[in-house]
XYZ file of C-alpha atoms in Angstrom:
404
model
C 36.899 21.748 -3.955
C 33.220 22.037 -3.254
C 32.535 20.783 -6.877
C 34.362 17.644 -6.303
C 32.538 16.906 -3.119
C 29.038 17.213 -4.626
C 29.505 15.644 -8.014
C 30.667 12.241 -9.009
C 29.894 9.918 -12.113
C 26.544 8.281 -11.638
C 25.424 4.697 -12.899
C 28.848 3.513 -13.829
C 28.843 0.178 -11.920
C 27.041 -3.058 -13.018
C 24.511 -2.345 -10.393
C 23.585 1.024 -8.911
C 24.358 2.282 -5.381
C 21.074 3.117 -3.713
C 20.502 5.154 -0.629
C 17.260 3.900 1.109
C 15.642 6.708 2.875
C 14.053 5.957 6.377
C 12.532 2.878 7.643
C 9.218 4.115 8.771
C 7.267 1.892 6.262
C 7.525 -1.896 6.275
C 8.256 -2.143 2.644
C 11.723 -0.556 3.142
C 12.664 -3.842 4.840
C 11.695 -5.993 1.852
C 13.665 -3.568 -0.512
C 16.788 -3.728 1.614
C 16.525 -7.605 1.680
C 16.051 -7.652 -2.003
C 19.201 -5.469 -2.301
C 21.281 -7.866 -0.275
C 19.984 -10.863 -2.423
C 20.715 -9.042 -5.670
C 24.152 -7.869 -4.744
C 23.240 -4.183 -4.926
C 25.278 -1.686 -2.906
C 22.859 0.201 -0.568
C 22.816 2.267 2.461
C 19.696 2.520 4.736
C 19.566 6.033 6.314
C 17.170 5.768 9.119
C 15.828 9.064 9.920
C 13.550 7.773 12.578
C 10.341 9.387 13.664
C 12.079 12.193 15.510
C 11.933 15.802 14.491
C 15.141 17.186 13.169
C 16.173 20.837 12.924
C 17.248 22.099 9.517
C 20.927 22.115 10.093
C 20.881 18.482 11.596
C 18.783 17.337 8.486
C 21.138 18.911 6.109
C 24.338 17.601 7.837
C 22.936 14.045 7.929
C 22.019 14.018 4.318
C 25.196 15.631 3.190
C 27.388 13.201 5.128
C 25.370 10.191 3.544
C 25.761 11.641 -0.019
C 29.404 12.391 0.386
C 30.429 9.192 2.074
C 28.374 6.779 0.270
C 28.012 8.367 -3.126
C 24.804 7.010 -4.151
C 23.486 6.765 -7.866
C 20.004 7.526 -6.593
C 17.878 7.909 -3.495
C 14.911 5.554 -3.021
C 11.976 6.044 -0.656
C 8.513 4.695 -0.172
C 5.507 7.006 -0.190
C 7.852 9.946 -0.066
C 8.829 9.287 3.508
C 11.837 11.372 4.407
C 11.040 13.886 1.783
C 10.334 17.094 3.636
C 7.500 19.414 2.480
C 9.519 22.481 2.504
C 11.878 21.175 -0.240
C 15.092 21.069 1.594
C 15.888 17.475 0.452
C 14.852 18.551 -3.115
C 17.491 21.355 -3.048
C 20.144 18.958 -1.763
C 19.457 16.362 -4.552
C 19.654 19.160 -7.072
C 22.967 20.285 -5.752
C 24.322 16.648 -5.678
C 22.715 15.738 -9.099
C 20.904 12.838 -7.465
C 17.696 11.373 -8.865
C 14.907 10.541 -6.445
C 12.904 7.505 -6.767
C 9.707 7.318 -4.815
C 7.445 4.063 -4.774
C 3.872 4.861 -3.724
C 1.997 1.953 -2.257
C -0.761 4.190 -1.054
C -2.784 6.616 -3.132
C -0.154 9.175 -4.272
C -2.829 11.921 -4.526
C -3.519 11.627 -0.860
C 0.130 12.276 -0.245
C 1.637 14.587 -2.886
C -0.787 17.398 -2.509
C 1.106 18.896 0.537
C 4.467 19.067 -1.162
C 5.692 22.564 -2.236
C 8.601 21.357 -4.515
C 7.968 18.245 -6.438
C 11.301 17.936 -8.248
C 9.607 16.937 -11.392
C 12.648 16.469 -13.838
C 14.780 14.260 -11.637
C 12.059 12.256 -9.906
C 10.971 8.809 -10.888
C 7.602 7.854 -9.476
C 6.494 4.184 -9.127
C 2.863 3.629 -8.396
C 1.186 0.305 -7.222
C -1.948 1.504 -9.072
C -1.924 1.642 -12.792
C -4.895 3.985 -12.832
C -2.873 6.725 -11.090
C 0.058 6.825 -13.900
C -2.043 9.279 -16.145
C -3.010 11.528 -13.351
C 0.522 11.748 -11.919
C 1.827 12.576 -15.356
C -0.785 15.235 -15.668
C 0.588 16.732 -12.403
C 3.856 17.412 -14.212
C 5.945 14.202 -13.336
C 7.700 13.252 -16.500
C 8.729 9.750 -15.309
C 5.987 7.710 -13.854
C 5.983 3.852 -13.887
C 3.567 1.053 -12.725
C 5.118 -1.240 -10.176
C 2.683 -3.531 -8.211
C 3.118 -4.833 -4.821
C 4.809 -8.319 -4.254
C 5.754 -10.689 -1.726
C 9.081 -11.727 0.042
C 9.029 -15.577 0.425
C 12.157 -15.446 2.374
C 10.534 -13.335 5.199
C 7.017 -14.768 4.890
C 7.781 -18.118 6.331
C 6.214 -20.078 9.354
C 7.865 -19.771 12.757
C 5.818 -22.209 14.838
C 5.965 -26.068 14.958
C 2.574 -26.325 16.526
C -0.372 -24.462 15.084
C -2.086 -21.886 17.230
C -5.545 -23.415 17.483
C -7.535 -20.174 18.076
C -6.108 -19.024 14.797
C -7.841 -21.921 12.929
C -11.018 -20.868 11.082
C -13.064 -21.970 8.073
C -13.084 -18.205 6.903
C -11.112 -15.355 8.204
C -10.464 -11.690 7.296
C -7.398 -9.762 8.244
C -7.717 -5.967 7.877
C -8.443 -2.630 9.474
C -12.050 -1.574 10.111
C -10.975 1.940 9.236
C -13.040 3.539 12.046
C -10.262 5.292 13.969
C -8.393 6.181 10.817
C -11.500 7.821 9.342
C -12.191 9.795 12.513
C -8.642 10.910 12.756
C -8.674 12.230 9.244
C -11.896 13.924 9.936
C -10.570 15.516 12.938
C -7.488 16.802 11.035
C -9.762 18.234 8.392
C -11.750 20.063 11.060
C -14.979 20.522 8.908
C -18.188 22.173 10.198
C -20.883 19.712 11.355
C -22.870 20.212 8.239
C -19.723 19.647 5.939
C -18.888 16.425 7.991
C -22.329 15.089 7.592
C -22.308 15.814 3.874
C -18.865 14.225 3.609
C -20.246 11.160 5.199
C -23.089 10.971 2.639
C -20.657 11.647 -0.227
C -18.400 8.799 1.027
C -21.196 6.312 0.910
C -21.866 7.371 -2.821
C -18.040 7.315 -3.565
C -17.921 3.652 -2.305
C -20.743 2.708 -4.754
C -19.198 4.498 -7.670
C -16.458 3.418 -10.138
C -14.544 6.665 -9.585
C -10.769 6.184 -8.745
C -10.227 9.379 -6.752
C -12.412 11.197 -4.276
C -11.605 14.672 -5.265
C -12.700 14.684 -8.844
C -15.698 12.671 -7.744
C -16.742 15.220 -5.198
C -16.230 18.089 -7.717
C -18.619 16.410 -9.990
C -21.143 14.768 -7.855
C -21.000 16.976 -4.690
C -19.887 20.358 -5.758
C -21.126 21.930 -2.572
C -19.046 19.640 -0.462
C -16.163 20.197 -2.831
C -16.384 23.954 -2.557
C -16.684 23.666 1.253
C -13.381 21.817 1.777
C -11.645 23.504 -1.113
C -12.126 26.834 0.859
C -9.888 25.462 3.645
C -6.714 27.763 3.504
C -4.335 24.976 4.389
C -3.458 22.100 1.970
C -3.120 19.731 4.717
C -6.848 20.171 5.814
C -7.944 19.945 2.181
C -6.181 16.590 1.768
C -7.269 15.357 5.195
C -10.956 15.839 4.059
C -10.350 13.916 0.750
C -8.714 11.094 2.874
C -11.489 11.243 5.368
C -14.098 10.594 2.402
C -11.937 7.700 0.990
C -11.362 5.969 4.398
C -15.214 6.313 5.168
C -15.895 4.847 1.766
C -13.610 1.990 2.624
C -15.169 1.348 6.033
C -18.540 1.192 4.574
C -17.455 -1.231 1.750
C -15.681 -3.477 4.046
C -18.404 -3.676 6.485
C -20.757 -4.503 3.810
C -18.460 -7.269 2.486
C -17.608 -8.775 5.859
C -21.205 -8.884 6.840
C -21.802 -11.330 4.073
C -19.460 -13.773 5.905
C -21.417 -13.892 9.086
C -23.366 -17.023 8.306
C -20.028 -18.776 8.078
C -18.786 -17.676 11.633
C -15.737 -15.807 10.444
C -12.669 -14.962 12.420
C -11.987 -11.217 12.188
C -8.349 -9.974 12.892
C -7.869 -6.350 13.148
C -8.382 -3.149 15.190
C -10.944 -2.817 18.038
C -13.217 -0.762 15.512
C -14.616 -4.165 14.352
C -16.043 -4.706 17.923
C -17.738 -1.304 17.584
C -19.138 -1.814 14.078
C -20.199 -5.426 14.793
C -21.268 -4.893 18.332
C -24.883 -6.204 17.779
C -23.942 -9.027 15.418
C -23.689 -12.553 16.571
C -21.771 -15.513 15.104
C -18.321 -14.253 14.594
C -15.020 -14.133 16.507
C -12.579 -11.226 17.040
C -8.779 -11.401 17.462
C -6.562 -8.298 17.826
C -4.065 -7.411 15.155
C -1.279 -9.945 14.372
C 2.317 -9.347 13.640
C 3.031 -9.058 9.921
C 6.170 -11.118 9.973
C 5.958 -13.152 13.135
C 2.319 -14.295 12.967
C 0.662 -14.065 9.536
C 2.793 -16.649 7.818
C 1.592 -19.116 10.444
C -2.028 -17.645 10.475
C -2.915 -17.691 6.872
C -2.601 -21.536 6.224
C -4.988 -22.185 9.169
C -7.905 -20.567 7.442
C -9.775 -22.745 4.698
C -10.655 -19.323 3.090
C -8.686 -16.160 3.587
C -11.052 -13.277 2.655
C -10.004 -10.059 1.242
C -11.690 -6.634 0.551
C -9.584 -3.852 -1.053
C -9.330 -0.330 0.148
C -11.348 2.236 -1.761
C -8.103 4.333 -2.256
C -7.361 2.046 -5.304
C -10.358 0.615 -7.140
C -8.327 -0.896 -9.925
C -5.184 -2.256 -8.100
C -4.669 -5.195 -5.687
C -3.362 -5.065 -2.229
C -0.784 -6.912 -0.300
C -2.875 -9.791 0.760
C -3.233 -10.863 -2.814
C 0.505 -11.730 -2.863
C 1.044 -12.701 0.861
C -1.623 -15.250 1.214
C -0.624 -17.500 -1.559
C 3.078 -16.913 -0.792
C 2.193 -18.563 2.720
C 0.286 -21.532 1.016
C -3.164 -20.057 1.763
C -6.341 -19.930 -0.372
C -7.661 -16.426 -1.057
C -11.041 -15.067 -2.027
C -10.746 -11.479 -3.027
C -12.774 -8.755 -4.826
C -12.082 -8.279 -8.373
C -9.926 -5.567 -9.468
C -9.134 -4.653 -13.085
C -5.439 -5.046 -12.601
C -5.541 -8.501 -11.065
C -5.811 -10.096 -14.474
C -2.413 -8.728 -15.493
C -0.966 -10.469 -12.437
C -2.925 -13.756 -12.000
C -5.125 -15.989 -14.212
C -8.673 -15.712 -12.796
C -10.293 -18.967 -11.563
C -6.920 -21.013 -11.959
C -4.679 -18.715 -9.847
C -7.148 -16.546 -8.055
C -10.898 -16.453 -7.234
C -12.623 -13.201 -7.238
C -16.106 -11.792 -6.356
C -17.298 -8.927 -8.488
C -20.125 -7.865 -6.286
C -20.498 -8.347 -2.547
C -23.836 -10.281 -3.369
C -21.508 -13.104 -4.878
C -19.589 -13.683 -1.509
C -21.925 -16.242 0.212
C -22.190 -18.552 -2.928
C -18.429 -18.490 -3.447
C -17.545 -19.207 0.090
C -20.013 -21.948 0.207
C -18.658 -23.455 -2.868
C -14.977 -23.230 -2.028
C -15.524 -24.538 1.574
C -17.005 -27.593 0.093
C -14.171 -28.250 -2.317
C -10.722 -28.546 -0.657
C -9.105 -29.925 -3.707
C -10.126 -26.853 -5.612
C -8.804 -24.580 -2.881
C -5.460 -26.435 -2.977
C -5.168 -26.303 -6.764
C -5.723 -22.453 -6.779
C -3.502 -21.924 -3.723
C -0.624 -24.101 -5.371
C -0.935 -22.229 -8.875
C -1.009 -18.753 -7.126
C 2.049 -19.547 -5.016
C 3.815 -20.770 -8.274
C 2.923 -17.533 -9.973
C 4.099 -15.252 -6.954
C 7.521 -17.096 -6.882
C 7.965 -16.840 -10.641
C 6.858 -13.203 -11.198
C 5.776 -11.351 -8.153
C 8.595 -11.340 -5.485
C 10.398 -8.116 -4.282
C 13.420 -9.254 -6.116
C 11.460 -8.982 -9.288
C 10.030 -5.461 -8.252
C 13.540 -4.221 -7.326
C 15.178 -5.332 -10.586
C 12.354 -3.673 -12.478
C 12.623 -0.480 -10.419
C 16.486 -0.331 -10.908
C 16.194 -0.937 -14.683
C 13.572 1.978 -14.983
C 15.780 4.422 -12.945
C 18.837 3.504 -14.699
C 17.180 3.751 -18.117
C 15.701 7.149 -17.104
C 18.763 8.760 -15.462
C 21.719 6.525 -16.306
């Protein structure tokens, strides 16, 4: 009797049955909406943010498996996958593959998981540069899957423009100040190690290295040895994340500072007010709602500026898809992988060095027709190739091809 409850034929339907695990990350909403549009049977199992004891967690998962009978489980950034391996044991018992789409650096997440379920896991990563390193960790099924946009959700809501949002140049993004401090606190380094980590972060920001860990091991062996001696993997991972976030802070501050002559509007956390406390000539606005505000905000800027996190030096972030989807013009930093997604100059405008920012801003502020042509071409490309329907189809095809 137990055998019949825990096994059933997988991937027999025209489309698979997908169990979407938890809703703690915004992207799950996009994936759920894509499933609806594509006619894919799915169940969103919202574990919430509350702590569950072991028995409750097992009961919730077993009930979902037995009643819905999915073909595979899908999560984002491994959310819902416990570090102790309880879910992995359940997946093994039910013969269920796990698909996990990483839209943050997977190496800053996976290091704390004891059981990685290598054979029955398909990893999808937004950053092509992490495919080889994830394979080297032992994962046999690793796929590149960039971010995208959902044009059905990124739609304007207001008939009247919000005038304070109007700007010649704007930047929407986190300063990383609080995030950096929180990761440093979680790592708990000594004062000398903290200071050395700050120095190493500045060097990492200037380097072409993809990952902070190997960079520190090669260029700052004393720093690497210092945090590698932490007995808890969580502290070691927190230190690498601290270095990565501090590098992002320094890089973003440098890039945004080049915008000051153009009196930019900066939208984000209060950390910007601390970082730019002595700088005149810019406006601050608190964080805006992703769905309710940004579709109305982006078109009100003549130039939407972007500078990418240092957690992925080759990949592109969400704004590269969202801004053109909302009919906005984007100026972004060049990333190697952008040329696989958009045609430079015609569909996207990039700076390769922060020194190039002022001249490009000046050029496109003075050429509204060029801005419109680029924005229109970029939106056309997004709708044709870079929606979450496209991404969901690619993910399903890869999982079916691997485990079907």
